[in-house]
PDB file of C-alpha atoms in Angstrom:
ATOM      1  CA  MET A  24     129.032  92.198 224.748  1.00  0.00           C
ATOM      2  CA  PRO A  25     132.760  90.802 224.360  1.00  0.00           C
ATOM      3  CA  ALA A  26     135.366  93.316 225.791  1.00  0.00           C
ATOM      4  CA  ALA A  27     138.973  93.504 226.711  1.00  0.00           C
ATOM      5  CA  THR A  28     140.825  95.264 229.507  1.00  0.00           C
ATOM      6  CA  VAL A  29     144.621  95.786 230.020  1.00  0.00           C
ATOM      7  CA  VAL A  30     146.254  95.880 233.259  1.00  0.00           C
ATOM      8  CA  LEU A  31     149.321  98.072 232.471  1.00  0.00           C
ATOM      9  CA  LEU A  32     152.250  97.445 234.930  1.00  0.00           C
ATOM     10  CA  ARG A  33     155.432  99.354 235.040  1.00  0.00           C
ATOM     11  CA  PRO A  34     158.517  99.355 237.613  1.00  0.00           C
ATOM     12  CA  GLY A  35     158.257 102.189 240.179  1.00  0.00           C
ATOM     13  CA  SER A  36     160.557 103.543 242.821  1.00  0.00           C
ATOM     14  CA  GLY A  37     158.473 101.628 245.422  1.00  0.00           C
ATOM     15  CA  GLY A  38     158.018  98.665 243.373  1.00  0.00           C
ATOM     16  CA  LEU A  39     155.316  97.399 240.973  1.00  0.00           C
ATOM     17  CA  GLU A  40     152.800 100.035 239.807  1.00  0.00           C
ATOM     18  CA  VAL A  41     149.432  99.628 237.962  1.00  0.00           C
ATOM     19  CA  LEU A  42     147.674 102.388 235.810  1.00  0.00           C
ATOM     20  CA  LEU A  43     144.156 103.266 236.854  1.00  0.00           C
ATOM     21  CA  THR A  44     142.087 105.751 234.913  1.00  0.00           C
ATOM     22  CA  ARG A  45     139.024 107.710 236.033  1.00  0.00           C
ATOM     23  CA  ARG A  46     136.111 107.519 233.880  1.00  0.00           C
ATOM     24  CA  PRO A  47     134.527 111.193 233.430  1.00  0.00           C
ATOM     25  CA  ALA A  48     131.477 112.067 235.638  1.00  0.00           C
ATOM     26  CA  SER A  49     129.486 112.604 232.356  1.00  0.00           C
ATOM     27  CA  MET A  50     129.660 108.953 231.390  1.00  0.00           C
ATOM     28  CA  ALA A  51     126.412 107.253 231.298  1.00  0.00           C
ATOM     29  CA  PHE A  52     127.980 103.901 232.645  1.00  0.00           C
ATOM     30  CA  GLY A  53     130.414 103.853 235.514  1.00  0.00           C
ATOM     31  CA  PRO A  54     130.993 107.613 236.047  1.00  0.00           C
ATOM     32  CA  ASP A  55     133.921 108.427 238.182  1.00  0.00           C
ATOM     33  CA  ILE A  56     134.959 104.909 238.565  1.00  0.00           C
ATOM     34  CA  HIS A  57     138.674 103.977 238.419  1.00  0.00           C
ATOM     35  CA  VAL A  58     139.286 101.232 236.017  1.00  0.00           C
ATOM     36  CA  PHE A  59     142.089  99.688 233.850  1.00  0.00           C
ATOM     37  CA  PRO A  60     141.967 100.661 230.200  1.00  0.00           C
ATOM     38  CA  GLY A  61     139.824  98.745 227.960  1.00  0.00           C
ATOM     39  CA  GLY A  62     136.518  98.552 226.109  1.00  0.00           C
ATOM     40  CA  ARG A  63     134.331  96.405 223.840  1.00  0.00           C
ATOM     41  CA  VAL A  64     135.573  94.112 221.000  1.00  0.00           C
ATOM     42  CA  ASP A  65     134.626  95.859 217.852  1.00  0.00           C
ATOM     43  CA  ALA A  66     133.727  93.987 214.551  1.00  0.00           C
ATOM     44  CA  ALA A  67     136.749  95.567 212.911  1.00  0.00           C
ATOM     45  CA  ASP A  68     138.919  93.927 215.457  1.00  0.00           C
ATOM     46  CA  ALA A  69     137.974  90.582 213.905  1.00  0.00           C
ATOM     47  CA  ASP A  70     138.675  91.505 210.231  1.00  0.00           C
ATOM     48  CA  ARG A  71     141.257  89.454 208.522  1.00  0.00           C
ATOM     49  CA  ALA A  72     143.602  92.516 208.050  1.00  0.00           C
ATOM     50  CA  ALA A  73     143.627  93.289 211.709  1.00  0.00           C
ATOM     51  CA  LEU A  74     143.910  89.598 212.705  1.00  0.00           C
ATOM     52  CA  ASP A  75     146.967  89.130 210.246  1.00  0.00           C
ATOM     53  CA  ALA A  76     148.732  92.137 211.506  1.00  0.00           C
ATOM     54  CA  ALA A  77     148.278  91.141 215.294  1.00  0.00           C
ATOM     55  CA  GLY A  78     151.595  89.355 215.272  1.00  0.00           C
ATOM     56  CA  ILE A  79     150.530  86.271 217.066  1.00  0.00           C
ATOM     57  CA  SER A  80     148.365  83.479 215.620  1.00  0.00           C
ATOM     58  CA  GLU A  81     144.885  82.424 216.373  1.00  0.00           C
ATOM     59  CA  ALA A  82     145.968  79.153 217.947  1.00  0.00           C
ATOM     60  CA  GLU A  83     148.282  81.198 220.395  1.00  0.00           C
ATOM     61  CA  ALA A  84     145.415  83.585 221.142  1.00  0.00           C
ATOM     62  CA  ALA A  85     143.153  80.741 222.019  1.00  0.00           C
ATOM     63  CA  ALA A  86     145.897  79.009 224.168  1.00  0.00           C
ATOM     64  CA  ASN A  87     146.322  82.497 226.022  1.00  0.00           C
ATOM     65  CA  LEU A  88     142.658  82.567 226.875  1.00  0.00           C
ATOM     66  CA  GLY A  89     142.509  78.742 227.886  1.00  0.00           C
ATOM     67  CA  ILE A  90     139.674  78.086 225.481  1.00  0.00           C
ATOM     68  CA  GLY A  91     137.990  74.687 226.237  1.00  0.00           C
ATOM     69  CA  LEU A  92     139.350  74.656 229.784  1.00  0.00           C
ATOM     70  CA  ALA A  93     136.008  75.982 231.124  1.00  0.00           C
ATOM     71  CA  PRO A  94     132.548  77.232 229.887  1.00  0.00           C
ATOM     72  CA  ASP A  95     133.474  80.242 227.699  1.00  0.00           C
ATOM     73  CA  GLY A  96     130.351  80.956 225.696  1.00  0.00           C
ATOM     74  CA  GLY A  97     131.795  79.236 222.429  1.00  0.00           C
ATOM     75  CA  LEU A  98     134.714  81.469 222.066  1.00  0.00           C
ATOM     76  CA  MET A  99     136.556  80.449 218.882  1.00  0.00           C
ATOM     77  CA  PRO A 100     140.262  80.924 217.996  1.00  0.00           C
ATOM     78  CA  ARG A 101     139.352  83.982 215.609  1.00  0.00           C
ATOM     79  CA  ASP A 102     137.408  85.495 218.548  1.00  0.00           C
ATOM     80  CA  ALA A 103     140.384  85.102 220.888  1.00  0.00           C
ATOM     81  CA  LEU A 104     142.749  86.884 218.503  1.00  0.00           C
ATOM     82  CA  ALA A 105     140.098  89.593 218.192  1.00  0.00           C
ATOM     83  CA  HIS A 106     140.196  90.180 222.007  1.00  0.00           C
ATOM     84  CA  HIS A 107     144.118  90.594 221.738  1.00  0.00           C
ATOM     85  CA  VAL A 108     143.503  93.152 218.842  1.00  0.00           C
ATOM     86  CA  ALA A 109     140.885  95.020 220.776  1.00  0.00           C
ATOM     87  CA  ALA A 110     143.080  95.206 223.976  1.00  0.00           C
ATOM     88  CA  VAL A 111     146.057  96.625 222.055  1.00  0.00           C
ATOM     89  CA  ARG A 112     143.749  99.195 220.242  1.00  0.00           C
ATOM     90  CA  GLU A 113     141.827 100.356 223.397  1.00  0.00           C
ATOM     91  CA  THR A 114     145.020 100.859 225.270  1.00  0.00           C
ATOM     92  CA  ALA A 115     146.240 103.231 222.488  1.00  0.00           C
ATOM     93  CA  GLU A 116     142.869 104.975 221.996  1.00  0.00           C
ATOM     94  CA  GLU A 117     142.607 105.554 226.001  1.00  0.00           C
ATOM     95  CA  THR A 118     146.081 106.043 226.985  1.00  0.00           C
ATOM     96  CA  GLY A 119     148.290 106.782 224.080  1.00  0.00           C
ATOM     97  CA  ILE A 120     150.418 103.863 225.181  1.00  0.00           C
ATOM     98  CA  VAL A 121     151.401 101.410 222.317  1.00  0.00           C
ATOM     99  CA  ILE A 122     151.831  97.734 223.166  1.00  0.00           C
ATOM    100  CA  ARG A 123     151.824  94.636 221.038  1.00  0.00           C
ATOM    101  CA  ALA A 124     149.501  91.607 221.153  1.00  0.00           C
ATOM    102  CA  ALA A 125     152.523  89.435 221.967  1.00  0.00           C
ATOM    103  CA  ASP A 126     153.256  91.580 225.107  1.00  0.00           C
ATOM    104  CA  LEU A 127     149.777  90.605 226.588  1.00  0.00           C
ATOM    105  CA  ILE A 128     149.686  88.292 229.528  1.00  0.00           C
ATOM    106  CA  PRO A 129     146.186  86.776 229.842  1.00  0.00           C
ATOM    107  CA  LEU A 130     144.677  87.161 233.302  1.00  0.00           C
ATOM    108  CA  THR A 131     141.088  86.510 234.049  1.00  0.00           C
ATOM    109  CA  ARG A 132     137.528  86.663 232.804  1.00  0.00           C
ATOM    110  CA  TRP A 133     134.808  88.467 234.192  1.00  0.00           C
ATOM    111  CA  VAL A 134     131.030  88.856 233.077  1.00  0.00           C
ATOM    112  CA  THR A 135     129.067  91.789 234.488  1.00  0.00           C
ATOM    113  CA  PRO A 136     125.743  90.690 236.290  1.00  0.00           C
ATOM    114  CA  ALA A 137     122.480  90.788 234.279  1.00  0.00           C
ATOM    115  CA  SER A 138     121.160  93.505 236.462  1.00  0.00           C
ATOM    116  CA  LEU A 139     123.614  96.121 235.140  1.00  0.00           C
ATOM    117  CA  SER A 140     122.250  98.358 232.224  1.00  0.00           C
ATOM    118  CA  ARG A 141     125.121  96.979 230.043  1.00  0.00           C
ATOM    119  CA  ARG A 142     126.578  93.580 230.246  1.00  0.00           C
ATOM    120  CA  PHE A 143     130.115  92.760 229.215  1.00  0.00           C
ATOM    121  CA  ASP A 144     132.119  89.479 228.873  1.00  0.00           C
ATOM    122  CA  VAL A 145     135.554  90.965 229.622  1.00  0.00           C
ATOM    123  CA  ARG A 146     139.015  89.259 229.298  1.00  0.00           C
ATOM    124  CA  PHE A 147     141.568  90.744 231.251  1.00  0.00           C
ATOM    125  CA  PHE A 148     145.252  91.047 230.193  1.00  0.00           C
ATOM    126  CA  ALA A 149     148.297  92.649 231.619  1.00  0.00           C
ATOM    127  CA  ALA A 150     151.223  94.227 229.768  1.00  0.00           C
ATOM    128  CA  PHE A 151     154.634  95.466 231.204  1.00  0.00           C
ATOM    129  CA  VAL A 152     155.712  99.011 230.102  1.00  0.00           C
ATOM    130  CA  PRO A 153     159.042 100.787 230.853  1.00  0.00           C
ATOM    131  CA  GLY A 154     159.277 102.639 234.211  1.00  0.00           C
ATOM    132  CA  GLU A 155     158.933 106.175 232.571  1.00  0.00           C
ATOM    133  CA  THR A 156     155.905 105.481 230.703  1.00  0.00           C
ATOM    134  CA  GLU A 157     153.139 108.038 231.124  1.00  0.00           C
ATOM    135  CA  ILE A 158     149.712 108.394 229.638  1.00  0.00           C
ATOM    136  CA  ARG A 159     150.039 110.904 226.610  1.00  0.00           C
ATOM    137  CA  GLY A 160     147.195 113.097 225.279  1.00  0.00           C
ATOM    138  CA  ASP A 161     143.616 114.020 226.168  1.00  0.00           C
ATOM    139  CA  PHE A 162     140.904 111.109 225.809  1.00  0.00           C
ATOM    140  CA  ASP A 163     137.130 111.381 225.938  1.00  0.00           C
ATOM    141  CA  GLU A 164     137.082 108.258 228.190  1.00  0.00           C
ATOM    142  CA  VAL A 165     139.673 109.316 230.833  1.00  0.00           C
ATOM    143  CA  ALA A 166     139.187 112.273 233.175  1.00  0.00           C
ATOM    144  CA  ASP A 167     142.433 111.461 235.079  1.00  0.00           C
ATOM    145  CA  ALA A 168     144.893 108.724 235.342  1.00  0.00           C
ATOM    146  CA  SER A 169     147.462 107.665 238.188  1.00  0.00           C
ATOM    147  CA  TRP A 170     150.056 104.900 238.720  1.00  0.00           C
ATOM    148  CA  LEU A 171     149.766 103.355 241.971  1.00  0.00           C
ATOM    149  CA  GLY A 172     151.034 100.191 243.686  1.00  0.00           C
ATOM    150  CA  PRO A 173     148.417  97.517 244.013  1.00  0.00           C
ATOM    151  CA  ARG A 174     148.312  97.818 247.934  1.00  0.00           C
ATOM    152  CA  GLU A 175     148.225 101.579 247.580  1.00  0.00           C
ATOM    153  CA  ALA A 176     145.255 101.483 245.201  1.00  0.00           C
ATOM    154  CA  LEU A 177     143.415  99.162 247.692  1.00  0.00           C
ATOM    155  CA  ALA A 178     144.016 101.444 250.595  1.00  0.00           C
ATOM    156  CA  ALA A 179     142.731 104.421 248.661  1.00  0.00           C
ATOM    157  CA  ALA A 180     139.680 102.446 247.693  1.00  0.00           C
ATOM    158  CA  ALA A 181     139.138 101.521 251.411  1.00  0.00           C
ATOM    159  CA  ARG A 182     139.464 105.244 252.392  1.00  0.00           C
ATOM    160  CA  GLY A 183     136.920 106.375 249.893  1.00  0.00           C
ATOM    161  CA  GLU A 184     139.602 108.212 247.859  1.00  0.00           C
ATOM    162  CA  ILE A 185     138.768 106.283 244.653  1.00  0.00           C
ATOM    163  CA  GLU A 186     135.813 104.117 243.715  1.00  0.00           C
ATOM    164  CA  ILE A 187     136.535 100.510 242.231  1.00  0.00           C
ATOM    165  CA  TRP A 188     134.458  97.792 240.926  1.00  0.00           C
ATOM    166  CA  GLN A 189     134.764  94.263 242.121  1.00  0.00           C
ATOM    167  CA  PRO A 190     136.853  92.943 239.057  1.00  0.00           C
ATOM    168  CA  THR A 191     139.455  95.836 239.851  1.00  0.00           C
ATOM    169  CA  PHE A 192     139.451  95.117 243.499  1.00  0.00           C
ATOM    170  CA  VAL A 193     140.055  91.432 242.922  1.00  0.00           C
ATOM    171  CA  THR A 194     142.629  91.990 240.236  1.00  0.00           C
ATOM    172  CA  LEU A 195     144.679  94.399 242.623  1.00  0.00           C
ATOM    173  CA  GLN A 196     144.304  91.958 245.423  1.00  0.00           C
ATOM    174  CA  GLN A 197     145.836  89.116 243.010  1.00  0.00           C
ATOM    175  CA  LEU A 198     148.833  91.498 242.031  1.00  0.00           C
ATOM    176  CA  ASP A 199     149.382  92.624 245.576  1.00  0.00           C
ATOM    177  CA  ARG A 200     149.931  88.945 246.612  1.00  0.00           C
ATOM    178  CA  LEU A 201     153.088  88.799 244.189  1.00  0.00           C
ATOM    179  CA  GLY A 202     154.994  91.396 246.135  1.00  0.00           C
ATOM    180  CA  GLU A 203     156.301  94.715 245.251  1.00  0.00           C
ATOM    181  CA  ARG A 204     159.156  93.340 243.002  1.00  0.00           C
ATOM    182  CA  ALA A 205     156.918  91.223 240.996  1.00  0.00           C
ATOM    183  CA  ASP A 206     158.035  90.737 237.307  1.00  0.00           C
ATOM    184  CA  LEU A 207     156.604  89.480 234.077  1.00  0.00           C
ATOM    185  CA  ASP A 208     157.489  85.889 234.913  1.00  0.00           C
ATOM    186  CA  ASP A 209     155.723  86.194 238.285  1.00  0.00           C
ATOM    187  CA  VAL A 210     152.469  87.668 236.749  1.00  0.00           C
ATOM    188  CA  ARG A 211     152.415  84.986 234.210  1.00  0.00           C
ATOM    189  CA  ALA A 212     153.055  82.198 236.587  1.00  0.00           C
ATOM    190  CA  ALA A 213     150.439  83.512 238.960  1.00  0.00           C
ATOM    191  CA  PHE A 214     147.667  83.705 236.415  1.00  0.00           C
ATOM    192  CA  ALA A 215     148.708  80.769 234.098  1.00  0.00           C
ATOM    193  CA  PRO A 216     145.482  78.717 233.154  1.00  0.00           C
ATOM    194  CA  GLY A 217     145.043  75.372 235.040  1.00  0.00           C
ATOM    195  CA  THR A 218     144.318  72.017 233.492  1.00  0.00           C
ATOM    196  CA  ASP A 219     140.895  71.146 234.942  1.00  0.00           C
ATOM    197  CA  ALA A 220     138.375  71.218 232.259  1.00  0.00           C
ATOM    198  CA  GLY A 221     134.778  71.174 232.509  1.00  0.00           C
ATOM    199  CA  GLY A 222     131.684  73.333 234.002  1.00  0.00           C
ATOM    200  CA  PRO A 223     130.558  73.458 237.619  1.00  0.00           C
ATOM    201  CA  LEU A 224     129.801  70.421 239.591  1.00  0.00           C
ATOM    202  CA  ILE A 225     127.108  70.339 242.480  1.00  0.00           C
ATOM    203  CA  GLU A 226     127.353  67.382 244.739  1.00  0.00           C
ATOM    204  CA  ARG A 227     124.595  67.023 247.448  1.00  0.00           C
ATOM    205  CA  LEU A 228     126.175  65.604 250.521  1.00  0.00           C
ATOM    206  CA  ARG A 229     122.948  65.615 252.542  1.00  0.00           C
ATOM    207  CA  ASP A 230     119.621  67.479 252.718  1.00  0.00           C
ATOM    208  CA  ASP A 231     121.057  70.711 253.845  1.00  0.00           C
ATOM    209  CA  LEU A 232     124.575  70.658 252.472  1.00  0.00           C
ATOM    210  CA  ALA A 233     125.987  70.480 248.996  1.00  0.00           C
ATOM    211  CA  ARG A 234     129.623  70.836 247.737  1.00  0.00           C
ATOM    212  CA  VAL A 235     130.208  73.054 244.844  1.00  0.00           C
ATOM    213  CA  ASP A 236     133.180  72.353 242.479  1.00  0.00           C
ATOM    214  CA  ALA A 237     133.442  75.851 240.491  1.00  0.00           C
ATOM    215  CA  PRO A 238     135.427  76.529 237.314  1.00  0.00           C
ATOM    216  CA  TRP A 239     136.879  79.863 236.610  1.00  0.00           C
ATOM    217  CA  ALA A 240     138.369  80.180 240.199  1.00  0.00           C
ATOM    218  CA  ALA A 241     138.942  83.880 240.728  1.00  0.00           C
ATOM    219  CA  GLY A 242     138.416  84.299 237.020  1.00  0.00           C
ATOM    220  CA  ILE A 243     141.352  82.143 235.865  1.00  0.00           C
ATOM    221  CA  PRO A 244     140.471  79.446 233.109  1.00  0.00           C
ATOM    222  CA  GLY A 245     141.205  75.760 233.927  1.00  0.00           C
ATOM    223  CA  ARG A 246     141.444  76.636 237.742  1.00  0.00           C
ATOM    224  CA  ARG A 247     138.652  75.228 240.139  1.00  0.00           C
ATOM    225  CA  ALA A 248     137.795  76.196 243.734  1.00  0.00           C
ATOM    226  CA  ARG A 249     135.319  74.746 246.196  1.00  0.00           C
ATOM    227  CA  GLY A 250     132.196  76.396 247.574  1.00  0.00           C
ATOM    228  CA  TRP A 251     129.244  75.155 249.390  1.00  0.00           C
ATOM    229  CA  LEU A 252     125.409  75.344 249.407  1.00  0.00           C
ATOM    230  CA  ALA A 253     124.006  75.238 252.910  1.00  0.00           C
ATOM    231  CA  GLY A 254     120.346  75.025 253.946  1.00  0.00           C
ATOM    232  CA  THR A 255     117.166  73.390 252.747  1.00  0.00           C
ATOM    233  CA  ALA A 256     114.189  75.807 251.862  1.00  0.00           C
ATOM    234  CA  GLU A 257     116.457  78.730 252.421  1.00  0.00           C
ATOM    235  CA  VAL A 258     119.851  78.270 250.865  1.00  0.00           C
ATOM    236  CA  VAL A 259     123.057  80.188 251.447  1.00  0.00           C
ATOM    237  CA  VAL A 260     125.940  80.098 248.939  1.00  0.00           C
ATOM    238  CA  VAL A 261     129.377  79.815 250.722  1.00  0.00           C
ATOM    239  CA  ASP A 262     132.503  81.225 249.049  1.00  0.00           C
ATOM    240  CA  PRO A 263     131.323  82.143 245.596  1.00  0.00           C
ATOM    241  CA  THR A 264     134.548  82.052 243.263  1.00  0.00           C
ATOM    242  CA  ASP A 265     133.409  82.113 239.711  1.00  0.00           C
ATOM    243  CA  PRO A 266     132.823  85.691 238.374  1.00  0.00           C
ATOM    244  CA  THR A 267     131.718  84.447 234.873  1.00  0.00           C
ATOM    245  CA  GLY A 268     128.160  83.401 235.909  1.00  0.00           C
ATOM    246  CA  ALA A 269     128.457  79.716 234.957  1.00  0.00           C
ATOM    247  CA  THR A 270     128.460  78.650 238.414  1.00  0.00           C
ATOM    248  CA  SER A 271     125.864  80.934 239.632  1.00  0.00           C
ATOM    249  CA  ASP A 272     123.587  79.900 236.822  1.00  0.00           C
ATOM    250  CA  ALA A 273     124.142  76.296 237.852  1.00  0.00           C
ATOM    251  CA  ILE A 274     123.358  76.997 241.432  1.00  0.00           C
ATOM    252  CA  GLY A 275     120.292  78.610 240.410  1.00  0.00           C
ATOM    253  CA  VAL A 276     119.020  75.765 238.556  1.00  0.00           C
ATOM    254  CA  GLU A 277     119.979  73.357 241.414  1.00  0.00           C
ATOM    255  CA  VAL A 278     118.165  75.506 244.050  1.00  0.00           C
ATOM    256  CA  ALA A 279     114.993  75.907 241.948  1.00  0.00           C
ATOM    257  CA  ALA A 280     114.986  71.927 241.154  1.00  0.00           C
ATOM    258  CA  ARG A 281     114.863  71.557 245.186  1.00  0.00           C
ATOM    259  CA  GLY A 282     111.886  73.976 245.340  1.00  0.00           C
ATOM    260  CA  ALA A 283     114.039  76.327 247.540  1.00  0.00           C
ATOM    261  CA  ARG A 284     115.319  79.777 247.178  1.00  0.00           C
ATOM    262  CA  LEU A 285     118.532  81.590 247.324  1.00  0.00           C
ATOM    263  CA  ALA A 286     118.812  83.640 250.673  1.00  0.00           C
ATOM    264  CA  GLY A 287     122.208  85.016 250.797  1.00  0.00           C
ATOM    265  CA  ALA A 288     125.953  84.545 250.477  1.00  0.00           C
ATOM    266  CA  VAL A 289     128.607  84.008 253.041  1.00  0.00           C
ATOM    267  CA  ILE A 290     132.536  84.613 252.511  1.00  0.00           C
ATOM    268  CA  THR A 291     134.930  82.996 254.691  1.00  0.00           C
ATOM    269  CA  SER A 292     137.719  85.232 253.775  1.00  0.00           C
ATOM    270  CA  LEU A 293     138.817  87.889 251.104  1.00  0.00           C
ATOM    271  CA  ALA A 294     141.009  85.598 249.410  1.00  0.00           C
ATOM    272  CA  PRO A 295     140.265  86.148 245.716  1.00  0.00           C
ATOM    273  CA  GLU A 296     139.206  82.291 245.455  1.00  0.00           C
ATOM    274  CA  ARG A 297     136.655  82.889 248.156  1.00  0.00           C
ATOM    275  CA  HIS A 298     134.786  85.872 246.977  1.00  0.00           C
ATOM    276  CA  ALA A 299     135.342  86.725 243.394  1.00  0.00           C
ATOM    277  CA  GLY A 300     131.885  85.615 242.157  1.00  0.00           C
ATOM    278  CA  VAL A 301     129.900  87.434 244.733  1.00  0.00           C
ATOM    279  CA  GLU A 302     129.064  90.173 242.509  1.00  0.00           C
ATOM    280  CA  MET A 303     126.782  87.790 240.661  1.00  0.00           C
ATOM    281  CA  LEU A 304     124.863  87.083 243.691  1.00  0.00           C
ATOM    282  CA  ALA A 305     124.952  90.627 245.584  1.00  0.00           C
ATOM    283  CA  HIS A 306     124.581  92.673 242.595  1.00  0.00           C
ATOM    284  CA  GLY A 307     123.113  90.343 240.061  1.00  0.00           C
ATOM    285  CA  LEU A 308     120.331  88.885 242.462  1.00  0.00           C
ATOM    286  CA  GLY A 309     120.328  91.470 245.159  1.00  0.00           C
ATOM    287  CA  LEU A 310     121.403  88.987 247.729  1.00  0.00           C
ATOM    288  CA  PRO A 311     122.790  90.073 251.141  1.00  0.00           C
ATOM    289  CA  VAL A 312     126.577  89.102 251.955  1.00  0.00           C
ATOM    290  CA  ALA A 313     127.647  88.141 255.425  1.00  0.00           C
ATOM    291  CA  ALA A 314     131.269  87.526 256.790  1.00  0.00           C
ATOM    292  CA  ALA A 315     132.927  86.797 260.035  1.00  0.00           C
ATOM    293  CA  ARG A 316     133.420  89.904 262.097  1.00  0.00           C
ATOM    294  CA  GLY A 317     136.873  91.437 261.301  1.00  0.00           C
ATOM    295  CA  THR A 318     137.548  89.405 258.179  1.00  0.00           C
ATOM    296  CA  VAL A 319     136.426  91.968 255.694  1.00  0.00           C
ATOM    297  CA  PRO A 320     137.758  95.448 256.667  1.00  0.00           C
ATOM    298  CA  TRP A 321     136.608  96.857 253.204  1.00  0.00           C
ATOM    299  CA  ALA A 322     135.102  95.516 249.902  1.00  0.00           C
ATOM    300  CA  PRO A 323     133.281  97.059 246.980  1.00  0.00           C
ATOM    301  CA  TYR A 324     130.011  95.559 248.062  1.00  0.00           C
ATOM    302  CA  PRO A 325     128.035  95.692 251.416  1.00  0.00           C
ATOM    303  CA  VAL A 326     128.936  92.949 254.079  1.00  0.00           C
ATOM    304  CA  VAL A 327     127.127  92.268 257.267  1.00  0.00           C
ATOM    305  CA  GLU A 328     129.541  90.998 259.807  1.00  0.00           C
ATOM    306  CA  VAL A 329     128.600  88.031 262.111  1.00  0.00           C
ATOM    307  CA  GLY A 330     130.154  87.164 265.250  1.00  0.00           C
ATOM    308  CA  PRO A 331     131.001  83.823 266.654  1.00  0.00           C
ATOM    309  CA  GLY A 332     127.761  81.921 267.460  1.00  0.00           C
ATOM    310  CA  GLU A 333     125.622  84.473 265.996  1.00  0.00           C
ATOM    311  CA  SER A 334     122.756  83.639 263.535  1.00  0.00           C
ATOM    312  CA  LEU A 335     123.030  84.917 259.880  1.00  0.00           C
ATOM    313  CA  PRO A 336     120.766  87.649 259.229  1.00  0.00           C
ATOM    314  CA  PHE A 337     119.258  85.651 256.330  1.00  0.00           C
ATOM    315  CA  GLY A 338     118.315  82.148 255.668  1.00  0.00           C
ATOM    316  CA  ALA A 339     116.312  79.966 258.122  1.00  0.00           C
ATOM    317  CA  PRO A 340     115.815  81.350 261.625  1.00  0.00           C
ATOM    318  CA  GLY A 341     118.651  80.575 263.986  1.00  0.00           C
ATOM    319  CA  PHE A 342     120.923  79.330 260.919  1.00  0.00           C
ATOM    320  CA  THR A 343     124.681  79.565 261.717  1.00  0.00           C
ATOM    321  CA  ILE A 344     127.715  78.547 259.849  1.00  0.00           C
ATOM    322  CA  GLU A 345     131.109  77.733 261.234  1.00  0.00           C
ATOM    323  CA  ALA A 346     134.063  77.876 258.941  1.00  0.00           C
ATOM    324  CA  LEU A 347     136.668  75.478 260.409  1.00  0.00           C
ATOM    325  CA  ARG A 348     139.283  76.219 257.712  1.00  0.00           C
ATOM    326  CA  SER A 349     139.581  78.884 255.016  1.00  0.00           C
ATOM    327  CA  LEU A 350     142.259  80.006 252.288  1.00  0.00           C
ATOM    328  CA  GLY A 351     143.608  83.369 253.182  1.00  0.00           C
TER     329      GLY A 351
END
């Protein structure tokens, strides 16, 4: 199901702030979760009248979303513009805040795992609003709302004060990297689509090791990052970066062709490029996740810590992995 999410940003006294809304406890899907405003793309968002009133063209919308730079489920320019229309509409419906399609900065793409009761293919956008902007009105899908700095929000999640999902976690990480005084140009540059087209590539280097060249690095179109498959009969995925499912699907085909099975995932750091795609494995396939002790102070998924020289708690008996260098 196509959907759009908007990360509303404003300048605050302490620096950049982001709007997080809490879903009501009565919601069937994601009760009490803190999220960015957004929702599904409705059929009416693709009506000719809605598209003509958007203020940007289909070609501009397609370029914004990096269509053709990575496997995107056959998204067409008209669909891309409908996502922009939905982003503007959902923001107004859930917060009372009015933005324009031309104000939207494309960020990332996330696809929820098949294991969830509802599956969404979500395009994330950002939009800057004036510093005094507040949510206006009472809304069925919003129980509470707050403006927080990205680092402040991450700390609140780590303390258990708010509950967030993986896409929100990684987006906050990406924004926190930019610093407290980040502006529109900083955000646009940080999330600009790359230029590397094509799908996932898996190159077997030896019987127990393959290199994974993944698209959608940390959800950004046209950007790629490297991961690994380690093991023979019991295969461990190292540093899953792609949150769209394209790479995890390719890995599943590769592992099945070997007559092997996926045993778990390892992340070498909490850099977004190293763990953005872990939800597809941890939640989607129910695989355990391990990391070096002390490298993951908190994450929105269970992590088993492994010390130097210790065997992984999954995979072949006695199996160890040593990361000699990692990003972040």
